[in-house]
mmCIF file of C-alpha atoms in Angstrom:
data_model
loop_
_atom_site.group_PDB
_atom_site.id
_atom_site.type_symbol
_atom_site.label_atom_id
_atom_site.label_comp_id
_atom_site.label_asym_id
_atom_site.label_seq_id
_atom_site.Cartn_x
_atom_site.Cartn_y
_atom_site.Cartn_z
ATOM 1 C CA MET O 1 2.208 -2.270 -28.323
ATOM 2 C CA SER O 2 -0.396 -0.496 -26.039
ATOM 3 C CA ALA O 3 0.666 2.542 -23.941
ATOM 4 C CA LYS O 4 1.578 1.798 -20.396
ATOM 5 C CA LEU O 5 -0.702 2.760 -17.531
ATOM 6 C CA LYS O 6 0.451 5.795 -15.856
ATOM 7 C CA ILE O 7 0.586 5.722 -11.985
ATOM 8 C CA PHE O 8 1.225 9.002 -9.968
ATOM 9 C CA GLY O 9 2.835 8.919 -6.635
ATOM 10 C CA VAL O 10 5.934 8.117 -4.553
ATOM 11 C CA PRO O 11 7.194 4.648 -3.374
ATOM 12 C CA MET O 12 7.156 5.948 0.247
ATOM 13 C CA SER O 13 3.342 6.077 0.135
ATOM 14 C CA GLN O 14 1.714 3.000 1.487
ATOM 15 C CA ALA O 15 -1.200 3.267 -0.854
ATOM 16 C CA VAL O 16 1.046 3.698 -3.867
ATOM 17 C CA ARG O 17 3.146 0.592 -2.920
ATOM 18 C CA THR O 18 0.061 -1.404 -2.670
ATOM 19 C CA VAL O 19 -1.028 -0.677 -6.195
ATOM 20 C CA LEU O 20 2.485 -1.031 -7.583
ATOM 21 C CA TRP O 21 2.874 -4.471 -5.959
ATOM 22 C CA VAL O 22 -0.433 -5.745 -7.349
ATOM 23 C CA MET O 23 0.605 -4.527 -10.845
ATOM 24 C CA LEU O 24 4.037 -6.090 -10.628
ATOM 25 C CA TYR O 25 2.501 -9.306 -9.255
ATOM 26 C CA LYS O 26 0.163 -9.541 -12.207
ATOM 27 C CA ASN O 27 2.879 -8.451 -14.747
ATOM 28 C CA LEU O 28 0.907 -5.322 -15.813
ATOM 29 C CA PRO O 29 3.298 -2.779 -17.421
ATOM 30 C CA PHE O 30 3.194 0.752 -15.953
ATOM 31 C CA GLU O 31 5.032 4.052 -15.765
ATOM 32 C CA LEU O 32 5.587 5.501 -12.269
ATOM 33 C CA ILE O 33 5.618 9.266 -12.229
ATOM 34 C CA ILE O 34 6.888 11.034 -9.267
ATOM 35 C CA THR O 35 4.191 13.143 -7.606
ATOM 36 C CA ALA O 36 4.835 14.686 -4.233
ATOM 37 C CA PRO O 37 1.920 14.544 -1.760
ATOM 38 C CA GLY O 38 0.751 17.978 -0.439
ATOM 39 C CA SER O 39 3.079 19.942 -2.779
ATOM 40 C CA PRO O 40 1.542 22.871 -4.836
ATOM 41 C CA LYS O 41 4.440 22.634 -7.317
ATOM 42 C CA GLU O 42 4.081 21.205 -10.829
ATOM 43 C CA ASN O 43 4.858 17.668 -9.743
ATOM 44 C CA GLY O 44 2.660 17.853 -6.634
ATOM 45 C CA THR O 45 -0.789 16.723 -5.686
ATOM 46 C CA ARG O 46 -1.992 20.288 -4.871
ATOM 47 C CA HIS O 47 -1.063 21.643 -8.219
ATOM 48 C CA PRO O 48 -4.151 22.715 -10.330
ATOM 49 C CA SER O 49 -3.329 20.275 -13.157
ATOM 50 C CA TYR O 50 -3.297 17.335 -10.824
ATOM 51 C CA LEU O 51 -6.406 18.511 -8.957
ATOM 52 C CA GLU O 52 -8.158 18.768 -12.280
ATOM 53 C CA LYS O 53 -7.591 15.066 -12.725
ATOM 54 C CA TYR O 54 -7.887 13.927 -9.103
ATOM 55 C CA PRO O 55 -10.032 16.348 -7.174
ATOM 56 C CA ASN O 56 -9.273 14.711 -3.775
ATOM 57 C CA GLY O 57 -5.543 15.562 -4.325
ATOM 58 C CA THR O 58 -4.179 12.253 -2.988
ATOM 59 C CA ILE O 59 -1.919 9.463 -4.341
ATOM 60 C CA PRO O 60 -1.884 7.205 -6.233
ATOM 61 C CA GLY O 61 -3.717 8.370 -9.294
ATOM 62 C CA ILE O 62 -3.836 6.327 -12.424
ATOM 63 C CA GLU O 63 -4.357 7.413 -16.066
ATOM 64 C CA ASP O 64 -4.926 5.176 -19.097
ATOM 65 C CA PRO O 65 -3.128 6.965 -22.022
ATOM 66 C CA GLU O 66 -5.244 5.175 -24.530
ATOM 67 C CA THR O 67 -8.658 6.123 -23.195
ATOM 68 C CA GLY O 68 -7.910 9.106 -20.812
ATOM 69 C CA TYR O 69 -9.582 7.105 -17.996
ATOM 70 C CA LEU O 70 -8.679 8.505 -14.492
ATOM 71 C CA LEU O 71 -9.058 6.998 -11.036
ATOM 72 C CA SER O 72 -7.670 7.612 -7.613
ATOM 73 C CA GLU O 73 -7.766 5.810 -4.285
ATOM 74 C CA SER O 74 -5.707 2.584 -3.994
ATOM 75 C CA ILE O 75 -8.553 0.255 -3.164
ATOM 76 C CA ALA O 76 -10.723 1.589 -5.999
ATOM 77 C CA ILE O 77 -7.771 1.268 -8.429
ATOM 78 C CA MET O 78 -7.108 -2.303 -7.416
ATOM 79 C CA CYS O 79 -10.733 -3.273 -7.724
ATOM 80 C CA TYR O 80 -10.860 -1.508 -11.164
ATOM 81 C CA LEU O 81 -7.742 -3.361 -12.394
ATOM 82 C CA CYS O 82 -8.995 -6.692 -11.249
ATOM 83 C CA ASN O 83 -12.255 -6.190 -13.019
ATOM 84 C CA LYS O 84 -10.802 -4.915 -16.148
ATOM 85 C CA HIS O 85 -8.188 -7.703 -16.514
ATOM 86 C CA LYS O 86 -10.161 -10.509 -14.974
ATOM 87 C CA TRP O 87 -7.818 -11.029 -12.081
ATOM 88 C CA ASP O 88 -10.283 -13.290 -10.366
ATOM 89 C CA ASP O 89 -7.584 -14.831 -8.147
ATOM 90 C CA LEU O 90 -7.075 -11.492 -6.438
ATOM 91 C CA TYR O 91 -10.669 -10.403 -6.500
ATOM 92 C CA PRO O 92 -12.938 -13.445 -6.865
ATOM 93 C CA GLU O 93 -15.841 -13.343 -9.332
ATOM 94 C CA ASP O 94 -17.932 -15.465 -7.042
ATOM 95 C CA PRO O 95 -20.249 -13.053 -5.046
ATOM 96 C CA GLU O 96 -19.701 -14.803 -1.618
ATOM 97 C CA LEU O 97 -15.878 -14.865 -2.017
ATOM 98 C CA ARG O 98 -15.783 -11.396 -3.259
ATOM 99 C CA GLY O 99 -18.010 -10.342 -0.385
ATOM 100 C CA LYS O 100 -15.401 -11.565 2.027
ATOM 101 C CA VAL O 101 -12.735 -9.412 0.305
ATOM 102 C CA ASP O 102 -14.924 -6.403 0.248
ATOM 103 C CA HIS O 103 -15.744 -6.959 3.970
ATOM 104 C CA TYR O 104 -12.181 -6.367 4.806
ATOM 105 C CA LEU O 105 -11.603 -3.522 2.224
ATOM 106 C CA HIS O 106 -14.487 -1.565 3.738
ATOM 107 C CA TYR O 107 -13.049 -2.189 7.250
ATOM 108 C CA HIS O 108 -9.590 -1.247 6.255
ATOM 109 C CA HIS O 109 -9.618 2.561 6.318
ATOM 110 C CA ARG O 110 -10.590 3.074 9.905
ATOM 111 C CA SER O 111 -8.612 0.088 11.267
ATOM 112 C CA ILE O 112 -5.405 -1.192 9.740
ATOM 113 C CA LYS O 113 -4.849 2.059 7.728
ATOM 114 C CA GLU O 114 -4.499 3.818 11.094
ATOM 115 C CA ALA O 115 -0.991 2.404 11.233
ATOM 116 C CA SER O 116 0.068 5.337 8.989
ATOM 117 C CA THR O 117 -1.623 8.058 11.129
ATOM 118 C CA GLY O 118 -0.645 6.507 14.407
ATOM 119 C CA TYR O 119 2.927 5.640 13.785
ATOM 120 C CA PHE O 120 4.341 6.451 10.330
ATOM 121 C CA ALA O 121 3.115 9.962 9.714
ATOM 122 C CA PRO O 122 3.917 11.608 13.095
ATOM 123 C CA ILE O 123 7.615 10.877 12.364
ATOM 124 C CA LEU O 124 7.798 11.423 8.546
ATOM 125 C CA ARG O 125 5.029 13.888 7.913
ATOM 126 C CA PRO O 126 5.256 16.549 10.674
ATOM 127 C CA ASP O 127 3.738 18.997 8.139
ATOM 128 C CA LEU O 128 0.425 17.275 8.615
ATOM 129 C CA GLY O 129 0.273 18.721 12.170
ATOM 130 C CA LEU O 130 -1.481 15.668 13.612
ATOM 131 C CA SER O 131 -2.667 16.246 17.165
ATOM 132 C CA LYS O 132 -1.532 13.935 19.993
ATOM 133 C CA ASP O 133 -5.100 12.937 20.674
ATOM 134 C CA LEU O 134 -5.536 11.873 16.936
ATOM 135 C CA VAL O 135 -2.342 10.003 16.997
ATOM 136 C CA ASN O 136 -3.348 8.230 20.219
ATOM 137 C CA MET O 137 -6.872 7.312 18.878
ATOM 138 C CA SER O 138 -5.227 5.897 15.677
ATOM 139 C CA GLN O 139 -2.791 3.832 17.701
ATOM 140 C CA ARG O 140 -5.673 2.388 19.686
ATOM 141 C CA MET O 141 -7.744 1.685 16.614
ATOM 142 C CA PHE O 142 -4.786 -0.012 14.952
ATOM 143 C CA GLY O 143 -4.125 -2.170 17.979
ATOM 144 C CA SER O 144 -7.718 -3.336 18.097
ATOM 145 C CA ALA O 145 -7.520 -4.109 14.450
ATOM 146 C CA LEU O 146 -4.458 -6.248 14.934
ATOM 147 C CA LYS O 147 -6.235 -8.328 17.567
ATOM 148 C CA ALA O 148 -9.102 -8.804 15.126
ATOM 149 C CA LEU O 149 -6.866 -10.125 12.475
ATOM 150 C CA GLU O 150 -4.935 -12.381 14.981
ATOM 151 C CA THR O 151 -7.944 -13.774 16.672
ATOM 152 C CA GLN O 152 -10.488 -13.975 13.832
ATOM 153 C CA TRP O 153 -9.555 -13.571 10.119
ATOM 154 C CA LEU O 154 -6.054 -15.143 10.364
ATOM 155 C CA ARG O 155 -6.845 -17.708 13.038
ATOM 156 C CA LYS O 156 -9.451 -19.229 10.636
ATOM 157 C CA ASN O 157 -7.680 -18.587 7.310
ATOM 158 C CA LYS O 158 -4.294 -18.644 5.717
ATOM 159 C CA PHE O 159 -4.931 -15.278 4.223
ATOM 160 C CA ILE O 160 -7.520 -12.539 5.236
ATOM 161 C CA ALA O 161 -10.398 -13.675 3.028
ATOM 162 C CA GLY O 162 -9.605 -17.340 2.723
ATOM 163 C CA ASP O 163 -6.878 -19.861 1.622
ATOM 164 C CA ASN O 164 -5.736 -17.633 -1.307
ATOM 165 C CA VAL O 165 -4.118 -14.243 -1.355
ATOM 166 C CA THR O 166 -6.338 -11.314 -2.534
ATOM 167 C CA ILE O 167 -6.113 -7.540 -2.806
ATOM 168 C CA ALA O 168 -7.295 -7.504 0.872
ATOM 169 C CA ASP O 169 -3.885 -8.998 1.922
ATOM 170 C CA PHE O 170 -1.972 -6.537 -0.231
ATOM 171 C CA SER O 171 -3.771 -3.546 1.375
ATOM 172 C CA ALA O 172 -3.309 -4.873 4.852
ATOM 173 C CA TYR O 173 0.301 -5.986 4.577
ATOM 174 C CA VAL O 174 1.623 -2.805 3.286
ATOM 175 C CA GLU O 175 0.234 -0.782 6.231
ATOM 176 C CA ILE O 176 1.163 -3.391 8.814
ATOM 177 C CA ALA O 177 4.666 -4.321 7.484
ATOM 178 C CA GLN O 178 5.879 -0.815 7.136
ATOM 179 C CA LEU O 179 6.142 -0.723 11.051
ATOM 180 C CA ASN O 180 7.876 -4.075 11.239
ATOM 181 C CA THR O 181 11.417 -4.489 12.812
ATOM 182 C CA GLN O 182 12.828 -5.301 9.448
ATOM 183 C CA PHE O 183 11.908 -1.920 8.109
ATOM 184 C CA THR O 184 11.142 1.210 10.313
ATOM 185 C CA ASN O 185 11.082 -0.772 13.573
ATOM 186 C CA LEU O 186 8.092 1.088 15.053
ATOM 187 C CA TYR O 187 6.064 -1.958 16.098
ATOM 188 C CA ASP O 188 6.967 -5.467 17.333
ATOM 189 C CA TYR O 189 4.470 -8.218 16.133
ATOM 190 C CA SER O 190 6.264 -11.121 17.804
ATOM 191 C CA ASP O 191 3.311 -11.636 20.342
ATOM 192 C CA PHE O 192 0.916 -12.160 17.290
ATOM 193 C CA GLU O 193 1.295 -15.748 16.176
ATOM 194 C CA ASN O 194 -1.107 -15.827 13.385
ATOM 195 C CA LEU O 195 -0.208 -12.437 12.125
ATOM 196 C CA SER O 196 3.480 -13.158 12.196
ATOM 197 C CA ARG O 197 2.939 -16.359 10.175
ATOM 198 C CA TRP O 198 0.802 -14.258 7.581
ATOM 199 C CA LEU O 199 3.562 -11.544 7.474
ATOM 200 C CA GLU O 200 6.141 -14.138 6.643
ATOM 201 C CA ASP O 201 3.918 -15.722 4.007
ATOM 202 C CA MET O 202 3.195 -12.324 2.400
ATOM 203 C CA SER O 203 6.881 -11.406 2.354
ATOM 204 C CA LYS O 204 7.538 -14.399 0.031
ATOM 205 C CA LEU O 205 5.277 -13.195 -2.808
ATOM 206 C CA PRO O 206 7.026 -11.970 -5.999
ATOM 207 C CA TYR O 207 8.349 -8.364 -5.988
ATOM 208 C CA HIS O 208 7.910 -7.894 -2.297
ATOM 209 C CA ASP O 209 11.483 -6.806 -1.755
ATOM 210 C CA ASP O 210 11.374 -4.560 -4.920
ATOM 211 C CA VAL O 211 8.307 -2.638 -3.677
ATOM 212 C CA HIS O 212 9.538 -2.281 -0.167
ATOM 213 C CA MET O 213 13.055 -1.272 -1.206
ATOM 214 C CA VAL O 214 12.275 2.308 -0.197
ATOM 215 C CA LEU O 215 11.811 1.318 3.463
ATOM 216 C CA THR O 216 14.877 -0.914 3.509
ATOM 217 C CA LYS O 217 16.918 2.049 2.152
ATOM 218 C CA MET O 218 15.470 4.413 4.788
ATOM 219 C CA GLY O 219 15.961 1.995 7.593
ATOM 220 C CA ASP O 220 15.202 2.061 11.321
ATOM 221 C CA ILE O 221 13.404 5.307 12.279
ATOM 222 C CA SER O 222 12.507 4.299 15.848
ATOM 223 C CA GLU O 223 15.213 6.297 17.522
ATOM 224 C CA THR O 224 16.229 8.908 14.958
ATOM 225 C CA VAL O 225 14.231 10.853 12.284
ATOM 226 C CA PRO O 226 15.878 10.386 8.930
ATOM 227 C CA GLU O 227 17.027 13.507 7.131
ATOM 228 C CA MET O 228 15.000 14.728 4.144
ATOM 229 C CA GLU O 229 17.954 13.882 1.936
ATOM 230 C CA ILE O 230 17.785 10.284 3.038
ATOM 231 C CA ILE O 231 13.990 10.059 2.379
ATOM 232 C CA MET O 232 14.292 11.569 -1.059
ATOM 233 C CA LYS O 233 17.302 9.383 -1.976
ATOM 234 C CA ALA O 234 15.276 6.242 -0.893
ATOM 235 C CA ASN O 235 12.216 7.386 -2.957
ATOM 236 C CA LEU O 236 14.153 8.159 -6.105
ATOM 237 C CA GLU O 237 16.273 5.001 -6.122
ATOM 238 C CA THR O 238 13.234 2.878 -5.629
ATOM 239 C CA PHE O 239 11.339 4.854 -8.270
ATOM 240 C CA SER O 240 14.127 4.081 -10.787
ATOM 241 C CA HIS O 241 14.246 0.535 -9.799
ATOM 242 C CA LEU O 242 10.499 -0.095 -10.076
ATOM 243 C CA ASN O 243 10.224 1.749 -13.490
ATOM 244 C CA GLU O 244 13.149 -0.468 -14.738
ATOM 245 C CA ILE O 245 11.346 -3.593 -13.653
ATOM 246 C CA ALA O 246 8.053 -2.371 -15.134
ATOM 247 C CA SER O 247 9.699 -1.558 -18.445
ATOM 248 C CA ASN O 248 10.553 -5.277 -18.904
ATOM 249 C CA LEU O 249 7.024 -6.576 -18.099
ATOM 250 C CA SER O 250 4.973 -7.947 -20.875
#
């Protein structure tokens, strides 16, 4: 039996959840290793041993125990896994269809990804010291991206790149849904008809609830910032839950 792919991170991380969800969706065994973002300690992203493997010091990072192959950045990881395992349903082999997926993925980081900087991080990552101007800019960019999804991508298609779910949808959903009323309650999407329909469709995919368990356990943060103990407990319980599921994959 081949060694399981190692993935470093915490379930609270949007990027980590995206990769975990894709791996579970495709029944790829893995071992999640708790790695704290921004920490210089032994299990942190700023520790020399982690930076030696992943110079950008971010999560997730993956490691193939059999080959020693290392890779970070969630989108790069998903593309790599799709290429390696021939997951053409999530990342089409056809150049034109793949181009549509890549179109969104290249757009993602300065659009939908701004959900984290504009809404999530100011509450849960005060250590980042984000300025008010940066937060406001991120919120405006996120709002514009939502309108683009509503009036263009999801008006024409069931999913972002067409009629089938792809890694573009996984990337977008994890960012958008984290703010939804069912989780942190930081953004109300009820005025977005197409987006709301898509959110509902994505929430029905296998392992959705398992991957987002960390948000469910943390709960509504729109009025009160959760104590660090609550955040840590949500992370650790979800960590154990996901590793248990992964141990039974084949």
